[in-house]
Short mmCIF file of C-alpha atoms in Angstrom, two decimals:
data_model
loop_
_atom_site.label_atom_id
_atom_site.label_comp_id
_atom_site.label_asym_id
_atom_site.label_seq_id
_atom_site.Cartn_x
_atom_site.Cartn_y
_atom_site.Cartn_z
CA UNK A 1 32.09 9.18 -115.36
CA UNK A 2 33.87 10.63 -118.77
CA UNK A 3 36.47 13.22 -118.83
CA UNK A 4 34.58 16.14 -119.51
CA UNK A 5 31.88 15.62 -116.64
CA UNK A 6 35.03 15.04 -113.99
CA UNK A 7 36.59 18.53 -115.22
CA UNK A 8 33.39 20.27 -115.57
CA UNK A 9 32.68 19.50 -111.92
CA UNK A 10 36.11 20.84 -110.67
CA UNK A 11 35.29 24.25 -111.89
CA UNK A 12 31.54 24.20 -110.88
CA UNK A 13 30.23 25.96 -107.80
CA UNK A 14 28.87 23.97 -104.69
CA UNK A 15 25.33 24.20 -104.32
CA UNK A 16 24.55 26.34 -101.43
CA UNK A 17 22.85 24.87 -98.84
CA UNK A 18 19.96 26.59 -97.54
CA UNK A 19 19.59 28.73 -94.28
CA UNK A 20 17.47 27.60 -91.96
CA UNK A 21 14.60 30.42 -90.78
CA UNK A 22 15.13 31.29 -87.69
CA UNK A 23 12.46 33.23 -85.27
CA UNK A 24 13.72 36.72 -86.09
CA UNK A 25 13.43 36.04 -89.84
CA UNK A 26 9.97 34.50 -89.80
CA UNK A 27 7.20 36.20 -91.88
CA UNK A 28 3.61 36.00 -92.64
CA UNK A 29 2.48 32.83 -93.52
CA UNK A 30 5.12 30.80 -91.39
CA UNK A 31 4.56 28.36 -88.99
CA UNK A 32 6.07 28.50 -85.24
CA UNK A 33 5.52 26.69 -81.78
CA UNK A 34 5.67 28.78 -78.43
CA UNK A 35 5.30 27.30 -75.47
CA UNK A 36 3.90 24.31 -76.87
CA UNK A 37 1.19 26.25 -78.63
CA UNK A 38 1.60 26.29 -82.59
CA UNK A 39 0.77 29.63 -83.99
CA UNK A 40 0.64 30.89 -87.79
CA UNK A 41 2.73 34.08 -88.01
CA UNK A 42 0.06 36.90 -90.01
CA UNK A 43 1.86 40.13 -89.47
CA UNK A 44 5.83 41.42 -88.57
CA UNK A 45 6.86 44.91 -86.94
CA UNK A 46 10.35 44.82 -87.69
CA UNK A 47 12.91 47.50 -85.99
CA UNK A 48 16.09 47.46 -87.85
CA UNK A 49 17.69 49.97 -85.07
CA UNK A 50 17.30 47.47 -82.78
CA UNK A 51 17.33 44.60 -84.55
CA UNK A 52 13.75 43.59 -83.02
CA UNK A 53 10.42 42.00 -84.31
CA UNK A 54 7.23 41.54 -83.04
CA UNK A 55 5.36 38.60 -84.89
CA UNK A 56 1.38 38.78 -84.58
CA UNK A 57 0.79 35.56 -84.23
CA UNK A 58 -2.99 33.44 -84.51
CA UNK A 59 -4.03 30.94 -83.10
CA UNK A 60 -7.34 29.83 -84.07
CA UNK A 61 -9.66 33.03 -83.16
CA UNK A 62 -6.85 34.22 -80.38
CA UNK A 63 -3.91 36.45 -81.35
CA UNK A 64 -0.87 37.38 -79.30
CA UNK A 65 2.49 38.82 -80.20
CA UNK A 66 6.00 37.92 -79.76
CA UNK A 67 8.20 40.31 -79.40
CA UNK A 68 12.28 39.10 -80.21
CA UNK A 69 15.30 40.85 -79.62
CA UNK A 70 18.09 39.75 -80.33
CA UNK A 71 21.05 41.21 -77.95
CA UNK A 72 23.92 38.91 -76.30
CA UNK A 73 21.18 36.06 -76.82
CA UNK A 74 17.75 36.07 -78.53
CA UNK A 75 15.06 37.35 -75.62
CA UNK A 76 11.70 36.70 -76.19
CA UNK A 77 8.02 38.31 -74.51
CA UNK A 78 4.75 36.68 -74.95
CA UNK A 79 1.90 39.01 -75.06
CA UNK A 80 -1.33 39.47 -75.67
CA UNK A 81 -3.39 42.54 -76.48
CA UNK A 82 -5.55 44.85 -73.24
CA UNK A 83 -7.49 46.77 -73.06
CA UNK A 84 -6.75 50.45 -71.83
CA UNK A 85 -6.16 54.37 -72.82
CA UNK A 86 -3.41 57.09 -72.47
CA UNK A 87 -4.09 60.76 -73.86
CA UNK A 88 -0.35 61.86 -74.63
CA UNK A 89 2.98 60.24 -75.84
CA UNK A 90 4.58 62.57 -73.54
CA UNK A 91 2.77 61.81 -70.42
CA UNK A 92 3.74 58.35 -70.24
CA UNK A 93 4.11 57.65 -66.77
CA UNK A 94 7.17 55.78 -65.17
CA UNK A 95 5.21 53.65 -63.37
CA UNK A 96 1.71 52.05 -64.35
CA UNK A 97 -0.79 50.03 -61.70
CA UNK A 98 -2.62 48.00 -63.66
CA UNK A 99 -4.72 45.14 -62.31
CA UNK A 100 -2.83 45.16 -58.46
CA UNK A 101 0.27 45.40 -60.35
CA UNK A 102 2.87 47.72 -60.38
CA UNK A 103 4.75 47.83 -63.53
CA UNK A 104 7.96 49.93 -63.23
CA UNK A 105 9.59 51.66 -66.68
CA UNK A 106 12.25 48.99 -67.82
CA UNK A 107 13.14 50.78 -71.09
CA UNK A 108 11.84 53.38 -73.43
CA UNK A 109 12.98 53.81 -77.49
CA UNK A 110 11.84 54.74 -80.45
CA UNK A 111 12.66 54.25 -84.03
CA UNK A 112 11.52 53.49 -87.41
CA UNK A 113 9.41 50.12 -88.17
CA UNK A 114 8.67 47.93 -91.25
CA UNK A 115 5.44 45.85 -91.24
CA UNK A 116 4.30 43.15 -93.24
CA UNK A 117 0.86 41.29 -93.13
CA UNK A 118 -1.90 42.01 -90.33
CA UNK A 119 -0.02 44.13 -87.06
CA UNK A 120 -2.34 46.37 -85.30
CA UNK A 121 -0.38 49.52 -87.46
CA UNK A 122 -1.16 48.87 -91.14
CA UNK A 123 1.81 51.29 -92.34
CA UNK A 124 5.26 51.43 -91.18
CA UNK A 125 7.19 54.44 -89.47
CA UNK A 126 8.21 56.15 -86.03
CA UNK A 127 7.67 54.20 -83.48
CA UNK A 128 7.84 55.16 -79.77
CA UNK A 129 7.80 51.94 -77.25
CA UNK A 130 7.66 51.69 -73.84
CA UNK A 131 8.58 48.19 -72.23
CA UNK A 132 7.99 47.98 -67.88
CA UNK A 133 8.18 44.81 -65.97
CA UNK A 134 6.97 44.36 -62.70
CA UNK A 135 8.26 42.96 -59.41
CA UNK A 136 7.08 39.59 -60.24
CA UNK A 137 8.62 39.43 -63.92
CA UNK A 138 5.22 40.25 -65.26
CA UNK A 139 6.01 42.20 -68.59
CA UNK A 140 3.75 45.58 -69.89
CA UNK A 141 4.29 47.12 -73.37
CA UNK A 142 3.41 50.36 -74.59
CA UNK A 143 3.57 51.32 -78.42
CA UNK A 144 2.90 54.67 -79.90
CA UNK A 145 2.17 55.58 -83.14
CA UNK A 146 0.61 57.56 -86.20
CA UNK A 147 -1.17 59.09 -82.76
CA UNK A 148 -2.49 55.74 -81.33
CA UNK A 149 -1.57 53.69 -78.53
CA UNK A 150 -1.68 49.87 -78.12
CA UNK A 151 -0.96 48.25 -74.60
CA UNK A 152 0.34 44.71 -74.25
CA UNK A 153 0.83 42.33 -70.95
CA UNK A 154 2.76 39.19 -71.04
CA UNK A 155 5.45 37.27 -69.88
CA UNK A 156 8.79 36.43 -70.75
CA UNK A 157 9.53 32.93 -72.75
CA UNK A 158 13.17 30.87 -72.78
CA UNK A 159 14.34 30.47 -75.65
CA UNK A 160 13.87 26.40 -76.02
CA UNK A 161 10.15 27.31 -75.83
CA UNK A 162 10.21 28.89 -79.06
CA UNK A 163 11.06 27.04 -82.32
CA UNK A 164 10.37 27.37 -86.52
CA UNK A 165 7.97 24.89 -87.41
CA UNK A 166 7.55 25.48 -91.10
CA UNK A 167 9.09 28.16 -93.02
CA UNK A 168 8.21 29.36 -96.58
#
């Protein structure tokens, strides 16, 4: 190695490595396994208030959503899309039967969303959500707007279910 190389590489930056994706960064186009299930990733909601994303995710001809928060520890919710109606933001009730369940109001929040790719609201904005869980850890979401409603049931997923398979 001459003498110019060996000084030219004392003053050179190291190459950065690169960050790994992880689920909260994913975007359309990536790859990603839940529950042993490998899904492409076609839309993101992403709430920067709550640091929060919901990837629609496809499988095939079936599409469900993941919804990632990330507090003390990433939490993630499984769910897939039902079928169902309410008239008025502000009549959300505290409690929903649905199916012989009882789903009782966990949390409620609203705040302003980004979206990328295909999510079942094409433009971003206010966005009212309503999350219940029921007695047996069944999980219910509720999301409100530009003055429709979409209703989501699903389940909770631990966090060694979920992993980046490819990234772009």
């Amino acid at each position: 190695m001459s003498i110019f190389k060996r000084i030219g590489n004392l003053f050179s930056k190291p190459v950065p490595q690169e960050v790994q994706k992880s689920m909260l960064n994913l975007s359309p186009g990536d790859i990603c396994e839940v529950s042993l299930v490998t899904y492409e990733v076609t839309g993101r909601t992403h709430n920067r208030g709550r640091n929060a994303v919901v990837l629609t995710l496809r499988d095939g001809s079936q599409i469900a959503y993941l919804h990632i928060e990330e507090r003390e520890q990433l939490q993630y919710g499984l769910y897939k899309p039902i079928d169902g109606r309410l008239d008025n933001p502000a009549e959300v009730p505290t409690t929903l039967e649905l199916d012989g369940y009882t789903f009782f109001l966990e949390e409620e929040y609203e705040g302003y969303v980004a979206v990328a790719g295909q999510t079942p609201f094409m433009n971003g904005g206010e966005q009212h959500v309503w999350q219940y869980q029921s007695d047996d850890s069944r999980l219910l979401r509720v999301e409100w707007q530009h003055g429709r409603f979409m209703l989501y049931e699903g389940e909770k997923v631990i966090p060694g279910d979920v992993k980046v398979i490819r990234a772009s």
